[in-house]
Short mmCIF file of C-alpha atoms (C1' of nucleotides) in Angstrom, two decimals:
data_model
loop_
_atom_site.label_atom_id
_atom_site.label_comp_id
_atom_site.label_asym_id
_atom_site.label_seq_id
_atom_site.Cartn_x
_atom_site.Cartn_y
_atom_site.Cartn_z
CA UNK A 1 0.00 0.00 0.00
CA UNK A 2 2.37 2.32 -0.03
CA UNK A 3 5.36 3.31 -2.63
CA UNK A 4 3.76 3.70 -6.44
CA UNK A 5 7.20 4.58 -7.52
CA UNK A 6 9.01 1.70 -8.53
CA UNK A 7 12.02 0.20 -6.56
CA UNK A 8 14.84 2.49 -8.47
CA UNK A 9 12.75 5.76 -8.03
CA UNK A 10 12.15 4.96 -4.42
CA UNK A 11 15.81 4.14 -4.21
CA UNK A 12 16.81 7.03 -5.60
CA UNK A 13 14.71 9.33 -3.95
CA UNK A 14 15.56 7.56 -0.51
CA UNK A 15 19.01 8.73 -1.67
CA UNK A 16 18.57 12.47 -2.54
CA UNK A 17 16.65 12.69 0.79
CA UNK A 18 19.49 11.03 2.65
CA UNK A 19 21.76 13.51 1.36
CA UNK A 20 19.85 16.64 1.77
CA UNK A 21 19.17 15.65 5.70
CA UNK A 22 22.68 14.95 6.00
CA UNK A 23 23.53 18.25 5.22
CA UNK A 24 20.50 19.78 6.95
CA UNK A 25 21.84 18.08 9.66
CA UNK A 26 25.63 19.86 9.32
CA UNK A 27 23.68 22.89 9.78
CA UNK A 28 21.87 22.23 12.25
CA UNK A 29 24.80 21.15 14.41
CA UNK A 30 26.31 24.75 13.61
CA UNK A 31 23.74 26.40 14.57
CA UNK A 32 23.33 24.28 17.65
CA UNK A 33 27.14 24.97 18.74
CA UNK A 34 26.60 28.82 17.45
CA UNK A 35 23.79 29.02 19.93
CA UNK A 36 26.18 28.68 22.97
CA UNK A 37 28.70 31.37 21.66
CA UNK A 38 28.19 34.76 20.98
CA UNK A 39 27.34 34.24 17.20
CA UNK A 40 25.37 36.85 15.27
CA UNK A 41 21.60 36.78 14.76
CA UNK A 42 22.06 37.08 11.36
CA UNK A 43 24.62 33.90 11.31
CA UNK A 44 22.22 31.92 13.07
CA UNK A 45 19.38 33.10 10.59
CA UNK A 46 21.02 32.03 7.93
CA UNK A 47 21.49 28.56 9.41
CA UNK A 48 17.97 27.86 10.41
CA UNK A 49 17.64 29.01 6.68
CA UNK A 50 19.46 26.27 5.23
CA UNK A 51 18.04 23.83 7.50
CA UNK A 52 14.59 24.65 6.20
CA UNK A 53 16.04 24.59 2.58
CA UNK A 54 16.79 20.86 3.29
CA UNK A 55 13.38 20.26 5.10
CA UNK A 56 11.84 22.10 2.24
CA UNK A 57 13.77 19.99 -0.39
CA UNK A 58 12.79 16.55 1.33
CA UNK A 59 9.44 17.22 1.47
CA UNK A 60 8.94 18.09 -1.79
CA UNK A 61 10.98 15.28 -2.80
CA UNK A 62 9.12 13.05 -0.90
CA UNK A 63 5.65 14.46 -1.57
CA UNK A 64 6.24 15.19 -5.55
CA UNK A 65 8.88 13.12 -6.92
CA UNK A 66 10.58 14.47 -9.91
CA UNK A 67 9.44 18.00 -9.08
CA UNK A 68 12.92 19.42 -7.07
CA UNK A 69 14.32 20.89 -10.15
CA UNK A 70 11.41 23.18 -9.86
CA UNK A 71 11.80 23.81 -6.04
CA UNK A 72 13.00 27.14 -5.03
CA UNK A 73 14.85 28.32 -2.27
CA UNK A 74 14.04 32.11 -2.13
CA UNK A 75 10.65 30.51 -0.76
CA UNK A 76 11.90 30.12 2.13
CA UNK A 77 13.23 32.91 2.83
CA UNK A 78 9.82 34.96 1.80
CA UNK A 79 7.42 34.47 0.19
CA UNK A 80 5.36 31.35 -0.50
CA UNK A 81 6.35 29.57 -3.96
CA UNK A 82 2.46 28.36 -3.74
CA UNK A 83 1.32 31.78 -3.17
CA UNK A 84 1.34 31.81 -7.21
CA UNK A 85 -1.01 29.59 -6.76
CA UNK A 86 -3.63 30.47 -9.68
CA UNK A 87 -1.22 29.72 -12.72
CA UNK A 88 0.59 27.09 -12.50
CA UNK A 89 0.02 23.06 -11.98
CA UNK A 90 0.48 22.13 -8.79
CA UNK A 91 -3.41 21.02 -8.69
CA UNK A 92 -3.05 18.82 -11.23
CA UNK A 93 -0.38 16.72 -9.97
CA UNK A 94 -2.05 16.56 -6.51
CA UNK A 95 -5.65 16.14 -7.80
CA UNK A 96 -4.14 12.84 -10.00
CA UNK A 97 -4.43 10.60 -7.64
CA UNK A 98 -6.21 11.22 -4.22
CA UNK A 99 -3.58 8.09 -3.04
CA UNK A 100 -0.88 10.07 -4.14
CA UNK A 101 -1.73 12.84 -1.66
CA UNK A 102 0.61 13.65 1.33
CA UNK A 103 -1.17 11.71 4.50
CA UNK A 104 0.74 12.56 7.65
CA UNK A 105 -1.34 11.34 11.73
CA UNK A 106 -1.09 13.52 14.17
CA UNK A 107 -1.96 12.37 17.76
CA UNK A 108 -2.71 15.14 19.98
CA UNK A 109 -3.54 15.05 23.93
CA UNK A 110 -6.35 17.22 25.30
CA UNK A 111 -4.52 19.20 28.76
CA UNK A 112 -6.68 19.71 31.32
CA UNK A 113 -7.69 23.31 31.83
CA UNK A 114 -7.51 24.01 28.10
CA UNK A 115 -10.42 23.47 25.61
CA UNK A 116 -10.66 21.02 23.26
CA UNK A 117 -11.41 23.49 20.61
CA UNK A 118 -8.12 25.41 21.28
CA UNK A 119 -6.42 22.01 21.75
CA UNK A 120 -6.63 21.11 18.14
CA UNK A 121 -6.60 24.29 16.45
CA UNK A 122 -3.71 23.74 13.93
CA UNK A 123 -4.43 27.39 11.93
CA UNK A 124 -6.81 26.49 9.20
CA UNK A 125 -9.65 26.68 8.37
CA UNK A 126 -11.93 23.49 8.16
CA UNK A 127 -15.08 22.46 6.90
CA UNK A 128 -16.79 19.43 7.81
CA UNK A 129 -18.97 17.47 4.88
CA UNK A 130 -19.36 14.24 6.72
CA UNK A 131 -18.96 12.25 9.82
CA UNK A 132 -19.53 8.51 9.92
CA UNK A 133 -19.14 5.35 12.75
CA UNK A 134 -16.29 3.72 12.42
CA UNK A 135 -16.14 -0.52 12.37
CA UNK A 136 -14.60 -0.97 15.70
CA UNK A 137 -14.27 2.63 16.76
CA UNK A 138 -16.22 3.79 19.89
CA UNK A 139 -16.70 7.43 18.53
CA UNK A 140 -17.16 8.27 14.74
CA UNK A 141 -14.64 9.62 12.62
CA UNK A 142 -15.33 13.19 11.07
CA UNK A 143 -14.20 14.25 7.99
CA UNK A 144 -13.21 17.94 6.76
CA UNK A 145 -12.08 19.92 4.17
CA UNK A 146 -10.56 22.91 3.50
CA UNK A 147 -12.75 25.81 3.77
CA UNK A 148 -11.63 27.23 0.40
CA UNK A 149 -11.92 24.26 -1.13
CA UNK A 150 -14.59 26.01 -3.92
CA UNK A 151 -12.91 29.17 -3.81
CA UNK A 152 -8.86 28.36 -4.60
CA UNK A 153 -9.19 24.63 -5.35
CA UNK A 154 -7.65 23.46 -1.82
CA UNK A 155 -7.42 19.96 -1.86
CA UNK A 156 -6.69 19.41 1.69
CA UNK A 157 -8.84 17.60 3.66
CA UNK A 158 -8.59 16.15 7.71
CA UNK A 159 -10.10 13.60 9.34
CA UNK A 160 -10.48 13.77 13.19
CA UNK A 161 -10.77 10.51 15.47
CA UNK A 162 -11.29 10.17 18.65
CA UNK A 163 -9.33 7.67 20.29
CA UNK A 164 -10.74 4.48 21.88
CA UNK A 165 -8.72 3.81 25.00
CA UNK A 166 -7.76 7.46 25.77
CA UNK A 167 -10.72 9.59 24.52
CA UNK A 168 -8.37 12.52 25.92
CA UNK A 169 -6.47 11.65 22.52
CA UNK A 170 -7.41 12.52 19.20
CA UNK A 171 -6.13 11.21 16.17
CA UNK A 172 -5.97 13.31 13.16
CA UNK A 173 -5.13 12.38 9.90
CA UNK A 174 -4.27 15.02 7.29
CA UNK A 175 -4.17 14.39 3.35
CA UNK A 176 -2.88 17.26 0.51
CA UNK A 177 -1.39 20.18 1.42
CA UNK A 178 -2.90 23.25 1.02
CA UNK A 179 -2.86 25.34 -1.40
CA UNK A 180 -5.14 28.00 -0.62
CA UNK A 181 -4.14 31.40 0.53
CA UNK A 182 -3.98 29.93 4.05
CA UNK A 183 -1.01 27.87 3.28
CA UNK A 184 0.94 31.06 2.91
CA UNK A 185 -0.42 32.74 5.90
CA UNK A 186 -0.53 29.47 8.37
CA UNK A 187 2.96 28.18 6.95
CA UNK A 188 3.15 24.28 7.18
CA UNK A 189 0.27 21.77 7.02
CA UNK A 190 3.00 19.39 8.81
CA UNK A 191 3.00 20.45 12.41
CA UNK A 192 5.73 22.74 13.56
CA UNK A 193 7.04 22.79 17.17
CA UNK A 194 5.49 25.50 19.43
CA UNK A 195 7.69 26.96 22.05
CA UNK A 196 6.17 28.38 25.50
CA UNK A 197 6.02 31.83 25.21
CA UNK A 198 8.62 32.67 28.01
CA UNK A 199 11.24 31.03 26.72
CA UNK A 200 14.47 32.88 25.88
CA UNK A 201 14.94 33.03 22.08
CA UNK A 202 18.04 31.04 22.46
CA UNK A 203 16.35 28.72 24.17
CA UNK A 204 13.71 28.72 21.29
CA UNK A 205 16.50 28.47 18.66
CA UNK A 206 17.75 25.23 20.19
CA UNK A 207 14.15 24.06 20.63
CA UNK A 208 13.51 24.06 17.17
CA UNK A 209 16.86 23.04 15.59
CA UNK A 210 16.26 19.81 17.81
CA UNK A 211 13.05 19.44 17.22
CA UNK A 212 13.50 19.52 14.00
CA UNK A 213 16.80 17.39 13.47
CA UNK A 214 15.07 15.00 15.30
CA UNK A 215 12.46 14.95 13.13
CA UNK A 216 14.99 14.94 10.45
CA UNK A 217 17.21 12.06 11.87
CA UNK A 218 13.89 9.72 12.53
CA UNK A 219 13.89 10.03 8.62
CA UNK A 220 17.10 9.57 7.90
CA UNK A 221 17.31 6.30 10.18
CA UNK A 222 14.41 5.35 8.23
CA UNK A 223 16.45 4.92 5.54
CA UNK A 224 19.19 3.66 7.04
CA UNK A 225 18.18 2.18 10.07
CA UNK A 226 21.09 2.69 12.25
CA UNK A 227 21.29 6.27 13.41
CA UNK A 228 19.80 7.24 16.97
CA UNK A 229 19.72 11.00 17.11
CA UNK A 230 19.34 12.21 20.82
CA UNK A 231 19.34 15.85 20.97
CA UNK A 232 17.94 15.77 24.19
CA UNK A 233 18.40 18.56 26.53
CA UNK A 234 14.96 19.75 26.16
CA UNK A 235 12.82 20.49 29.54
CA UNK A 236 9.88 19.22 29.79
CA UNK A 237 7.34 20.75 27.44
CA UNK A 238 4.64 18.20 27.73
CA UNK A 239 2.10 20.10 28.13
CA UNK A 240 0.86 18.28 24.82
CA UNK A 241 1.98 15.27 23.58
CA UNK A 242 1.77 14.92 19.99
CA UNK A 243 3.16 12.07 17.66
CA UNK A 244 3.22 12.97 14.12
CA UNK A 245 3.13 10.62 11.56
CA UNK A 246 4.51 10.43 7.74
CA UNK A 247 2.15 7.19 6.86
CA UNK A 248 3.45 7.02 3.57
CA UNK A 249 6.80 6.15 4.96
CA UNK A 250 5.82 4.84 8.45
CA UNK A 251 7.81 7.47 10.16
CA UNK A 252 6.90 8.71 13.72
CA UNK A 253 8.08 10.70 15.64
CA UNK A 254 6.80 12.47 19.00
CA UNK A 255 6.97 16.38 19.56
CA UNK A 256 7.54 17.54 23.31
CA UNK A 257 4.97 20.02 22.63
CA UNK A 258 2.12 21.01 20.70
CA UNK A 259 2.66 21.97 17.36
CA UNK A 260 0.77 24.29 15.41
CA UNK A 261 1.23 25.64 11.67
CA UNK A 262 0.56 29.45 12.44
CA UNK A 263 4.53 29.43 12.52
CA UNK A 264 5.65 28.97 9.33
CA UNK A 265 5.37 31.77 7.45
CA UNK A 266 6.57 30.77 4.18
CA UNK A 267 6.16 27.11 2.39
CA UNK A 268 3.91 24.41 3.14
CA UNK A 269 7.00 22.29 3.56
CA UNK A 270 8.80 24.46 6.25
CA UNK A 271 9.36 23.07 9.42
CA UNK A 272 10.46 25.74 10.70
CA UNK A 273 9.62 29.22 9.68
CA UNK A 274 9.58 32.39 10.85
CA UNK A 275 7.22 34.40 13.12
CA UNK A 276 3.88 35.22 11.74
CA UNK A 277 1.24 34.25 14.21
CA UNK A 278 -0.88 36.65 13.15
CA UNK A 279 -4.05 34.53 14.06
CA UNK A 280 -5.91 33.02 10.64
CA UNK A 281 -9.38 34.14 10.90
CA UNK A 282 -12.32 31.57 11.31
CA UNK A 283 -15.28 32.05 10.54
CA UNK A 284 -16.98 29.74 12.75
CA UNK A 285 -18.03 29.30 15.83
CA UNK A 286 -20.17 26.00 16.58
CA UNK A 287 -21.58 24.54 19.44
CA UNK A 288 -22.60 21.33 18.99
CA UNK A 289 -22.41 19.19 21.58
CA UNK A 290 -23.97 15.64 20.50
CA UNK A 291 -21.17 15.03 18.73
CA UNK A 292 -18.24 13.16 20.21
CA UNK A 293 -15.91 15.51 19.62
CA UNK A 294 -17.82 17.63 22.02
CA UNK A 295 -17.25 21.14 21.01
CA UNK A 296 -14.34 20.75 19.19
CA UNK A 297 -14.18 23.01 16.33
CA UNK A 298 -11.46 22.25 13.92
CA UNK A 299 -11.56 25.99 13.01
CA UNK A 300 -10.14 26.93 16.34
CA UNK A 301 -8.24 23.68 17.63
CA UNK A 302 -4.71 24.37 18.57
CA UNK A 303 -5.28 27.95 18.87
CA UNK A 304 -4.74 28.79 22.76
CA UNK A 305 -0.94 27.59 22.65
CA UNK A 306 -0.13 30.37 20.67
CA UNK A 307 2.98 29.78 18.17
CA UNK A 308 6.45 30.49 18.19
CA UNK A 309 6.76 33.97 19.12
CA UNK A 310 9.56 35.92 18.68
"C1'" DG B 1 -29.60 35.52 3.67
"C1'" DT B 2 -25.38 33.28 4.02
"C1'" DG B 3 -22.46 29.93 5.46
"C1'" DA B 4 -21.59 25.88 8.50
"C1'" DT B 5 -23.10 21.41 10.33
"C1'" DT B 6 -25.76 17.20 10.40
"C1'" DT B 7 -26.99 12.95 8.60
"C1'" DG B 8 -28.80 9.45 5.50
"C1'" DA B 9 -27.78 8.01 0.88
"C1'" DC B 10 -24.64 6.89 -2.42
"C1'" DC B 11 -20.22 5.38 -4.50
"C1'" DG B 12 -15.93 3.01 -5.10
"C1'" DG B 13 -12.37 -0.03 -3.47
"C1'" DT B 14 -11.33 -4.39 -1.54
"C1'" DA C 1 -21.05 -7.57 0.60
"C1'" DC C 2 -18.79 -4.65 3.53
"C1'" DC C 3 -16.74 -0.53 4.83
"C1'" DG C 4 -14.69 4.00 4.49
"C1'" DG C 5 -15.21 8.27 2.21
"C1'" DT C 6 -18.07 11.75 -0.03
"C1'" DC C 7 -22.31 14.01 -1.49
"C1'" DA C 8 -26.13 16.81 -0.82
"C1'" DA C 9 -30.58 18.10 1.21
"C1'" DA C 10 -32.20 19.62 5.49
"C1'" DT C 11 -31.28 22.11 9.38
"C1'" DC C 12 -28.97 25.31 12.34
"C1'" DA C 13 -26.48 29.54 13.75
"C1'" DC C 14 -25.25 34.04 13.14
#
DNA sequence: GTGATTTGACCGGT
DNA sequence: ACCGGTCAAATCAC
């Protein structure tokens, strides 16, 4: 069920990938070291810029094979290389095959004292068209799309789950990325690490690089199934656990924290990304409270932990 | 009135 | 035939 590239695509892909993280990796252990000295901002800036270049190449590797020769790097940097998004193709290629789509899980823990509906907010803009029981499931799954789905074409869709044994824990699955005018604004449809708001921006730095080499290195032992990357000198952030998931390539990893895509400014692909919390507007509100999901509203989910401030 | 949600029906894959 | 995913009419909320 999974690759539909054949074995010497898959291969080679497996191989650009490796090589990219490597080097995103190189970075990332410069910028970590550059964090204790007395480095420039700028130096560091440029660092966490490569790093995303990598992340940014990966993904796109991974999620449209054959199409890095088109990726550019000044979108990290700025602005969004979807934000064209009326001329060219990118619908086409993402619209072939629903299977073909991106399909990442995320896992994310309710806290107590915050609401469900702030729990999950992850900075777009949802629309539900369906909800159905699930063989097996105690709650029903529900299924959304992107609100501008009729407007700019967004493909993206989410399905939320609650789970069985820990209905504290919700399991949702995303598919396509978006390619509305959110995407820009929200940054990354793949979870980005959010950092508590008091932290020192060093502190932050280091927060991310790890979060995000680990993320990184998970990958890369994926492939070569050897490598153990620890970066661990993280306090506890646990407010929220959250385990994202590449399906596609049965990767997992677990985030210390919540994670929430109002950070990345730029690319859907960016990890990490630069400040712009600016708060996506919703347009709902809901209150329905038959469903399982209580009042969850996948407008406003993730929304009280803030992002990545700087 | 407009836009979001609900829910039973329908469709396609296995 | 079964099940997950989507559609679309009815309903609800603002």
């Amino acid at each position: 069920m999974e690759r539909k590239a054949d074995g010497g695509e898959w291969e080679k892909m497996k191989k650009e990938i490796s090589e990219i993280m490597t080097e995103g990796r190189d970075y990332a252990h410069q910028l970590k070291s550059q964090l204790g000295s007395a480095s420039s901002q700028e130096s560091r800036e440029h660092l966490a810029k490569k790093i995303l270049e990598s992340y940014h190449k990966s993904l796109t590797i991974m999620n449209h094979p054959g199409e890095l020769d088109q990726v550019s790097p000044h979108s990290l940097g700025g602005g969004s290389p979807k934000s064209d998004d009326s001329d060219q193709e990118p619908h086409q290629i993402i619209k072939s095959s629903k299977k073909s789509m991106p399909r990442w899980t995320q896992k994310v823990r309710i806290s107590p004292g915050v609401g469900i509906d702030r729990t999950l907010d992850d900075g777009f803009s949802w629309r539900k068209y369906g909800q159905k029981d699930i063989l097996g499931a105690k709650f029903p799954r529900g299924y959304y799309r992107c609100t501008y789905r009729k407007s700019q074409g967004c493909e993206a869709t989410k399905q939320v789950q609650r789970s069985d044994e820990n209905p504290m824990l919700f399991e949702i699955i995303y598919r396509g990325i978006h390619s509305c005018s959110q995407a820009a604004n929200a940054g990354s449809p793949i979870p980005v690490q959010v950092l508590e708001p008091n932290k020192t921006q060093e502190h932050k730095d280091l927060e991310i690089v790890k979060e995000s080499v680990d993320i990184g290195y998970r990958y890369h032992n994926y492939n070569h199934q050897t490598l153990d990357y620890p970066l661990s000198s993280t306090p506890n952030l646990e407010s929220n656990n959250v385990m994202l998931q590449l399906r596609d390539q049965n990767i997992d990893f677990f985030g210390s924290t919540s994670f929430s895509s109002d950070l990345g400014a730029n690319v859907n692909y960016d990890f990490l990304a630069s400040h712009d919390v600016g708060s996506v507007s919703h347009s709902t509100s809901n209150s329905p409270s038959e469903s399982p999901f209580e009042s969850y509203d996948p407008n406003n989910p993730f929304g009280g932990f803030g992002g990545f401030y700087s």
